[in-house]
Amino acid sequence: QSVLTQPPSVSGAPGQRVTISCSGSSSNIGAGYDLHWYQQFPGRAPKLLIYANTNRPSGVPDRFSASKSGTSASLAITGLQAEDEADYYCHSYDSSLRGSVFGGGTRLTVL
Amino acid sequence: QLQLQESGPGLVKPSETLSLICTVTDDSLSNTNYYWGWIRQPPGKGLEWIGSLYYRGSAYYNPSLKSRVTISGDASKSQFSLKLTSVTAADTAVYYCARHLVRGWVFDYWGQGTLVTASS
């Protein structure tokens, strides 16, 4: 059981908007620690998608956005494309564990 | 361009020690802005942080693995290593090394990963 909770799967048709939630607690997201998102394709290493809650690294399309509120966060993908089909992970620091915690991952399927 | 590359045996016998090395190109383990970490991913499952090393030699470990893990570094070789003792089949995973910021703990660069199978 992951410290951060994500839905196992989400899906959407090309062009649609999907969101992926990430729920934490008062020792991680709720404590104000930054929340990050990673994209992972099969057989590949995770790639940083969003850092420090809302920021996109250079090269990440602005179709990807994220927000954080209280003990939860969410990733939104607009104008869904077939190439977005991947696994998505949220990540934060946890003060109780004194280290990194990841969500269980969400598989995005583009219908 | 920063690169990280994992190396080590792909097969480890149960009860033995898993040992991996991460070689860093174009950065220094002495960079005070970063930790150097290990993350693993069992086949078909999610990511699990194993631990991280800071340049002064201090290390932080996942409490669930702490009794079996040691992470150390050799800045002169730009390498840091992972040792996991008493492995079982549950330790079979792709092991990634990665760099993460001290501030925010974001993993910004990852190695390609290496599959380690614990089997006799």
PDB file of N, CA, C and O in Angstrom, chain A residues 4-56:
ATOM      1  N   LEU A   4       1.088   7.584  -0.826  1.00  0.00           N
ATOM      2  CA  LEU A   4       0.287   8.469  -1.655  1.00  0.00           C
ATOM      3  C   LEU A   4      -0.656   7.602  -2.491  1.00  0.00           C
ATOM      4  O   LEU A   4      -0.224   6.615  -3.082  1.00  0.00           O
ATOM      5  N   THR A   5      -1.935   8.002  -2.549  1.00  0.00           N
ATOM      6  CA  THR A   5      -2.946   7.174  -3.209  1.00  0.00           C
ATOM      7  C   THR A   5      -3.349   7.758  -4.553  1.00  0.00           C
ATOM      8  O   THR A   5      -3.756   8.922  -4.636  1.00  0.00           O
ATOM      9  N   GLN A   6      -3.222   6.935  -5.585  1.00  0.00           N
ATOM     10  CA  GLN A   6      -3.646   7.315  -6.934  1.00  0.00           C
ATOM     11  C   GLN A   6      -4.640   6.276  -7.445  1.00  0.00           C
ATOM     12  O   GLN A   6      -4.591   5.109  -7.050  1.00  0.00           O
ATOM     13  N   PRO A   7      -5.508   6.682  -8.375  1.00  0.00           N
ATOM     14  CA  PRO A   7      -6.370   5.672  -9.005  1.00  0.00           C
ATOM     15  C   PRO A   7      -5.505   4.772  -9.887  1.00  0.00           C
ATOM     16  O   PRO A   7      -4.558   5.248 -10.510  1.00  0.00           O
ATOM     17  N   PRO A   8      -5.805   3.484  -9.940  1.00  0.00           N
ATOM     18  CA  PRO A   8      -4.979   2.568 -10.745  1.00  0.00           C
ATOM     19  C   PRO A   8      -5.006   2.896 -12.236  1.00  0.00           C
ATOM     20  O   PRO A   8      -4.014   2.682 -12.925  1.00  0.00           O
ATOM     21  N   SER A   9      -6.139   3.402 -12.706  1.00  0.00           N
ATOM     22  CA  SER A   9      -6.249   3.658 -14.135  1.00  0.00           C
ATOM     23  C   SER A   9      -7.229   4.791 -14.406  1.00  0.00           C
ATOM     24  O   SER A   9      -8.148   5.041 -13.620  1.00  0.00           O
ATOM     25  N   VAL A  10      -6.972   5.489 -15.499  1.00  0.00           N
ATOM     26  CA  VAL A  10      -7.891   6.476 -16.048  1.00  0.00           C
ATOM     27  C   VAL A  10      -7.838   6.316 -17.564  1.00  0.00           C
ATOM     28  O   VAL A  10      -6.874   5.758 -18.106  1.00  0.00           O
ATOM     29  N   SER A  11      -8.863   6.800 -18.223  1.00  0.00           N
ATOM     30  CA  SER A  11      -8.873   6.730 -19.687  1.00  0.00           C
ATOM     31  C   SER A  11      -9.609   7.919 -20.266  1.00  0.00           C
ATOM     32  O   SER A  11     -10.405   8.576 -19.574  1.00  0.00           O
ATOM     33  N   GLY A  12      -9.328   8.183 -21.517  1.00  0.00           N
ATOM     34  CA  GLY A  12      -9.995   9.270 -22.208  1.00  0.00           C
ATOM     35  C   GLY A  12      -9.771   9.158 -23.698  1.00  0.00           C
ATOM     36  O   GLY A  12      -8.832   8.501 -24.149  1.00  0.00           O
ATOM     37  N   ALA A  13     -10.643   9.797 -24.434  1.00  0.00           N
ATOM     38  CA  ALA A  13     -10.530   9.784 -25.887  1.00  0.00           C
ATOM     39  C   ALA A  13      -9.591  10.892 -26.345  1.00  0.00           C
ATOM     40  O   ALA A  13      -9.374  11.878 -25.627  1.00  0.00           O
ATOM     41  N   PRO A  14      -9.015  10.740 -27.516  1.00  0.00           N
ATOM     42  CA  PRO A  14      -8.149  11.797 -28.039  1.00  0.00           C
ATOM     43  C   PRO A  14      -8.854  13.156 -28.033  1.00  0.00           C
ATOM     44  O   PRO A  14     -10.038  13.251 -28.387  1.00  0.00           O
ATOM     45  N   GLY A  15      -8.125  14.169 -27.573  1.00  0.00           N
ATOM     46  CA  GLY A  15      -8.680  15.515 -27.530  1.00  0.00           C
ATOM     47  C   GLY A  15      -9.355  15.865 -26.214  1.00  0.00           C
ATOM     48  O   GLY A  15      -9.551  17.046 -25.913  1.00  0.00           O
ATOM     49  N   GLN A  16      -9.678  14.850 -25.418  1.00  0.00           N
ATOM     50  CA  GLN A  16     -10.366  15.101 -24.158  1.00  0.00           C
ATOM     51  C   GLN A  16      -9.395  15.531 -23.067  1.00  0.00           C
ATOM     52  O   GLN A  16      -8.181  15.544 -23.247  1.00  0.00           O
ATOM     53  N   ARG A  17      -9.970  15.897 -21.929  1.00  0.00           N
ATOM     54  CA  ARG A  17      -9.206  16.264 -20.731  1.00  0.00           C
ATOM     55  C   ARG A  17      -9.379  15.184 -19.678  1.00  0.00           C
ATOM     56  O   ARG A  17     -10.495  14.711 -19.443  1.00  0.00           O
ATOM     57  N   VAL A  18      -8.257  14.756 -19.095  1.00  0.00           N
ATOM     58  CA  VAL A  18      -8.322  13.798 -18.006  1.00  0.00           C
ATOM     59  C   VAL A  18      -7.558  14.356 -16.811  1.00  0.00           C
ATOM     60  O   VAL A  18      -6.652  15.189 -16.963  1.00  0.00           O
ATOM     61  N   THR A  19      -7.942  13.899 -15.633  1.00  0.00           N
ATOM     62  CA  THR A  19      -7.219  14.273 -14.428  1.00  0.00           C
ATOM     63  C   THR A  19      -6.838  13.016 -13.649  1.00  0.00           C
ATOM     64  O   THR A  19      -7.552  12.011 -13.669  1.00  0.00           O
ATOM     65  N   ILE A  20      -5.706  13.102 -12.976  1.00  0.00           N
ATOM     66  CA  ILE A  20      -5.227  12.024 -12.120  1.00  0.00           C
ATOM     67  C   ILE A  20      -5.027  12.605 -10.728  1.00  0.00           C
ATOM     68  O   ILE A  20      -4.311  13.605 -10.570  1.00  0.00           O
ATOM     69  N   SER A  21      -5.649  11.997  -9.754  1.00  0.00           N
ATOM     70  CA  SER A  21      -5.564  12.508  -8.390  1.00  0.00           C
ATOM     71  C   SER A  21      -4.456  11.812  -7.604  1.00  0.00           C
ATOM     72  O   SER A  21      -4.033  10.701  -7.936  1.00  0.00           O
ATOM     73  N   CYS A  22      -4.009  12.492  -6.574  1.00  0.00           N
ATOM     74  CA  CYS A  22      -2.967  11.972  -5.681  1.00  0.00           C
ATOM     75  C   CYS A  22      -3.341  12.445  -4.269  1.00  0.00           C
ATOM     76  O   CYS A  22      -3.353  13.647  -4.002  1.00  0.00           O
ATOM     77  N   SER A  23      -3.637  11.488  -3.410  1.00  0.00           N
ATOM     78  CA  SER A  23      -4.078  11.834  -2.063  1.00  0.00           C
ATOM     79  C   SER A  23      -3.026  11.444  -1.045  1.00  0.00           C
ATOM     80  O   SER A  23      -2.530  10.319  -1.056  1.00  0.00           O
ATOM     81  N   GLY A  24      -2.700  12.385  -0.163  1.00  0.00           N
ATOM     82  CA  GLY A  24      -1.680  12.129   0.843  1.00  0.00           C
ATOM     83  C   GLY A  24      -2.188  12.387   2.244  1.00  0.00           C
ATOM     84  O   GLY A  24      -3.359  12.111   2.548  1.00  0.00           O
ATOM     85  N   SER A  25      -1.322  12.921   3.085  1.00  0.00           N
ATOM     86  CA  SER A  25      -1.684  13.136   4.483  1.00  0.00           C
ATOM     87  C   SER A  25      -0.941  14.343   5.050  1.00  0.00           C
ATOM     88  O   SER A  25      -0.229  15.047   4.327  1.00  0.00           O
ATOM     89  N   SER A  26      -1.108  14.551   6.331  1.00  0.00           N
ATOM     90  CA  SER A  26      -0.509  15.713   6.992  1.00  0.00           C
ATOM     91  C   SER A  26       1.003  15.601   7.157  1.00  0.00           C
ATOM     92  O   SER A  26       1.648  16.563   7.578  1.00  0.00           O
ATOM     93  N   SER A  27       1.569  14.443   6.835  1.00  0.00           N
ATOM     94  CA  SER A  27       3.027  14.300   6.944  1.00  0.00           C
ATOM     95  C   SER A  27       3.724  14.442   5.593  1.00  0.00           C
ATOM     96  O   SER A  27       4.956  14.387   5.530  1.00  0.00           O
ATOM     97  N   ASN A  28       2.976  14.623   4.534  1.00  0.00           N
ATOM     98  CA  ASN A  28       3.598  14.808   3.227  1.00  0.00           C
ATOM     99  C   ASN A  28       2.961  15.994   2.495  1.00  0.00           C
ATOM    100  O   ASN A  28       3.352  17.144   2.727  1.00  0.00           O
ATOM    101  N   ILE A  29       1.978  15.759   1.650  1.00  0.00           N
ATOM    102  CA  ILE A  29       1.389  16.860   0.893  1.00  0.00           C
ATOM    103  C   ILE A  29       0.807  17.913   1.834  1.00  0.00           C
ATOM    104  O   ILE A  29       1.011  19.122   1.656  1.00  0.00           O
ATOM    105  N   GLY A  30       0.099  17.459   2.838  1.00  0.00           N
ATOM    106  CA  GLY A  30      -0.555  18.386   3.766  1.00  0.00           C
ATOM    107  C   GLY A  30       0.412  19.181   4.630  1.00  0.00           C
ATOM    108  O   GLY A  30       0.032  20.219   5.190  1.00  0.00           O
ATOM    109  N   ALA A  31       1.641  18.720   4.735  1.00  0.00           N
ATOM    110  CA  ALA A  31       2.656  19.444   5.504  1.00  0.00           C
ATOM    111  C   ALA A  31       3.329  20.530   4.684  1.00  0.00           C
ATOM    112  O   ALA A  31       4.212  21.229   5.181  1.00  0.00           O
ATOM    113  N   GLY A  32       2.942  20.624   3.423  1.00  0.00           N
ATOM    114  CA  GLY A  32       3.496  21.673   2.578  1.00  0.00           C
ATOM    115  C   GLY A  32       4.681  21.241   1.733  1.00  0.00           C
ATOM    116  O   GLY A  32       5.283  22.066   1.042  1.00  0.00           O
ATOM    117  N   TYR A  33       5.016  19.969   1.779  1.00  0.00           N
ATOM    118  CA  TYR A  33       6.134  19.505   0.953  1.00  0.00           C
ATOM    119  C   TYR A  33       5.720  19.491  -0.511  1.00  0.00           C
ATOM    120  O   TYR A  33       4.576  19.216  -0.858  1.00  0.00           O
ATOM    121  N   ASP A  34       6.693  19.775  -1.367  1.00  0.00           N
ATOM    122  CA  ASP A  34       6.420  19.825  -2.800  1.00  0.00           C
ATOM    123  C   ASP A  34       5.948  18.476  -3.329  1.00  0.00           C
ATOM    124  O   ASP A  34       6.390  17.412  -2.876  1.00  0.00           O
ATOM    125  N   LEU A  35       5.075  18.541  -4.324  1.00  0.00           N
ATOM    126  CA  LEU A  35       4.547  17.359  -4.984  1.00  0.00           C
ATOM    127  C   LEU A  35       5.030  17.368  -6.431  1.00  0.00           C
ATOM    128  O   LEU A  35       4.989  18.410  -7.110  1.00  0.00           O
ATOM    129  N   HIS A  36       5.512  16.220  -6.874  1.00  0.00           N
ATOM    130  CA  HIS A  36       6.062  16.107  -8.230  1.00  0.00           C
ATOM    131  C   HIS A  36       5.351  14.995  -8.975  1.00  0.00           C
ATOM    132  O   HIS A  36       4.814  14.058  -8.372  1.00  0.00           O
ATOM    133  N   TRP A  37       5.385  15.087 -10.294  1.00  0.00           N
ATOM    134  CA  TRP A  37       4.758  14.073 -11.144  1.00  0.00           C
ATOM    135  C   TRP A  37       5.775  13.557 -12.163  1.00  0.00           C
ATOM    136  O   TRP A  37       6.568  14.319 -12.711  1.00  0.00           O
ATOM    137  N   TYR A  38       5.708  12.256 -12.427  1.00  0.00           N
ATOM    138  CA  TYR A  38       6.589  11.605 -13.390  1.00  0.00           C
ATOM    139  C   TYR A  38       5.747  10.828 -14.395  1.00  0.00           C
ATOM    140  O   TYR A  38       4.683  10.302 -14.053  1.00  0.00           O
ATOM    141  N   GLN A  39       6.259  10.753 -15.609  1.00  0.00           N
ATOM    142  CA  GLN A  39       5.639   9.977 -16.681  1.00  0.00           C
ATOM    143  C   GLN A  39       6.576   8.804 -17.002  1.00  0.00           C
ATOM    144  O   GLN A  39       7.797   9.011 -17.116  1.00  0.00           O
ATOM    145  N   GLN A  40       6.028   7.621 -17.142  1.00  0.00           N
ATOM    146  CA  GLN A  40       6.856   6.463 -17.436  1.00  0.00           C
ATOM    147  C   GLN A  40       6.226   5.619 -18.543  1.00  0.00           C
ATOM    148  O   GLN A  40       5.089   5.174 -18.422  1.00  0.00           O
ATOM    149  N   PHE A  41       7.005   5.403 -19.587  1.00  0.00           N
ATOM    150  CA  PHE A  41       6.587   4.511 -20.665  1.00  0.00           C
ATOM    151  C   PHE A  41       7.132   3.120 -20.381  1.00  0.00           C
ATOM    152  O   PHE A  41       8.152   2.970 -19.694  1.00  0.00           O
ATOM    153  N   PRO A  42       6.471   2.083 -20.926  1.00  0.00           N
ATOM    154  CA  PRO A  42       6.917   0.701 -20.661  1.00  0.00           C
ATOM    155  C   PRO A  42       8.381   0.507 -21.015  1.00  0.00           C
ATOM    156  O   PRO A  42       8.837   0.897 -22.084  1.00  0.00           O
ATOM    157  N   GLY A  43       9.108  -0.094 -20.078  1.00  0.00           N
ATOM    158  CA  GLY A  43      10.516  -0.392 -20.308  1.00  0.00           C
ATOM    159  C   GLY A  43      11.445   0.793 -20.220  1.00  0.00           C
ATOM    160  O   GLY A  43      12.640   0.664 -20.501  1.00  0.00           O
ATOM    161  N   ARG A  44      10.924   1.947 -19.812  1.00  0.00           N
ATOM    162  CA  ARG A  44      11.742   3.157 -19.738  1.00  0.00           C
ATOM    163  C   ARG A  44      11.787   3.681 -18.307  1.00  0.00           C
ATOM    164  O   ARG A  44      10.931   3.374 -17.484  1.00  0.00           O
ATOM    165  N   ALA A  45      12.802   4.502 -18.037  1.00  0.00           N
ATOM    166  CA  ALA A  45      12.885   5.147 -16.736  1.00  0.00           C
ATOM    167  C   ALA A  45      11.821   6.242 -16.624  1.00  0.00           C
ATOM    168  O   ALA A  45      11.420   6.829 -17.638  1.00  0.00           O
ATOM    169  N   PRO A  46      11.373   6.529 -15.418  1.00  0.00           N
ATOM    170  CA  PRO A  46      10.449   7.664 -15.236  1.00  0.00           C
ATOM    171  C   PRO A  46      11.109   8.956 -15.695  1.00  0.00           C
ATOM    172  O   PRO A  46      12.328   9.119 -15.631  1.00  0.00           O
ATOM    173  N   LYS A  47      10.258   9.866 -16.140  1.00  0.00           N
ATOM    174  CA  LYS A  47      10.719  11.177 -16.593  1.00  0.00           C
ATOM    175  C   LYS A  47       9.954  12.238 -15.813  1.00  0.00           C
ATOM    176  O   LYS A  47       8.737  12.140 -15.653  1.00  0.00           O
ATOM    177  N   LEU A  48      10.681  13.243 -15.345  1.00  0.00           N
ATOM    178  CA  LEU A  48      10.041  14.316 -14.587  1.00  0.00           C
ATOM    179  C   LEU A  48       9.080  15.090 -15.492  1.00  0.00           C
ATOM    180  O   LEU A  48       9.480  15.586 -16.539  1.00  0.00           O
ATOM    181  N   LEU A  49       7.837  15.213 -15.026  1.00  0.00           N
ATOM    182  CA  LEU A  49       6.798  15.861 -15.805  1.00  0.00           C
ATOM    183  C   LEU A  49       6.392  17.217 -15.203  1.00  0.00           C
ATOM    184  O   LEU A  49       6.196  18.193 -15.918  1.00  0.00           O
ATOM    185  N   ILE A  50       6.232  17.235 -13.890  1.00  0.00           N
ATOM    186  CA  ILE A  50       5.857  18.434 -13.143  1.00  0.00           C
ATOM    187  C   ILE A  50       6.683  18.435 -11.856  1.00  0.00           C
ATOM    188  O   ILE A  50       6.767  17.397 -11.186  1.00  0.00           O
ATOM    189  N   TYR A  51       7.267  19.560 -11.505  1.00  0.00           N
ATOM    190  CA  TYR A  51       7.988  19.636 -10.238  1.00  0.00           C
ATOM    191  C   TYR A  51       7.466  20.786  -9.395  1.00  0.00           C
ATOM    192  O   TYR A  51       6.906  21.751  -9.922  1.00  0.00           O
ATOM    193  N   ALA A  52       7.655  20.664  -8.097  1.00  0.00           N
ATOM    194  CA  ALA A  52       7.225  21.695  -7.148  1.00  0.00           C
ATOM    195  C   ALA A  52       5.779  22.112  -7.401  1.00  0.00           C
ATOM    196  O   ALA A  52       5.480  23.299  -7.577  1.00  0.00           O
ATOM    197  N   ASN A  53       4.927  21.124  -7.467  1.00  0.00           N
ATOM    198  CA  ASN A  53       3.462  21.294  -7.508  1.00  0.00           C
ATOM    199  C   ASN A  53       2.890  21.703  -8.853  1.00  0.00           C
ATOM    200  O   ASN A  53       1.878  21.141  -9.288  1.00  0.00           O
ATOM    201  N   THR A  54       3.498  22.688  -9.495  1.00  0.00           N
ATOM    202  CA  THR A  54       2.850  23.257 -10.691  1.00  0.00           C
ATOM    203  C   THR A  54       3.793  23.546 -11.848  1.00  0.00           C
ATOM    204  O   THR A  54       3.350  24.031 -12.888  1.00  0.00           O
ATOM    205  N   ASN A  55       5.081  23.272 -11.694  1.00  0.00           N
ATOM    206  CA  ASN A  55       6.071  23.717 -12.679  1.00  0.00           C
ATOM    207  C   ASN A  55       6.435  22.637 -13.696  1.00  0.00           C
ATOM    208  O   ASN A  55       6.693  21.493 -13.326  1.00  0.00           O
ATOM    209  N   ARG A  56       6.489  23.040 -14.969  1.00  0.00           N
ATOM    210  CA  ARG A  56       6.871  22.110 -16.026  1.00  0.00           C
ATOM    211  C   ARG A  56       8.335  22.305 -16.388  1.00  0.00           C
ATOM    212  O   ARG A  56       8.770  23.430 -16.652  1.00  0.00           O
TER     213      ARG A  56
END
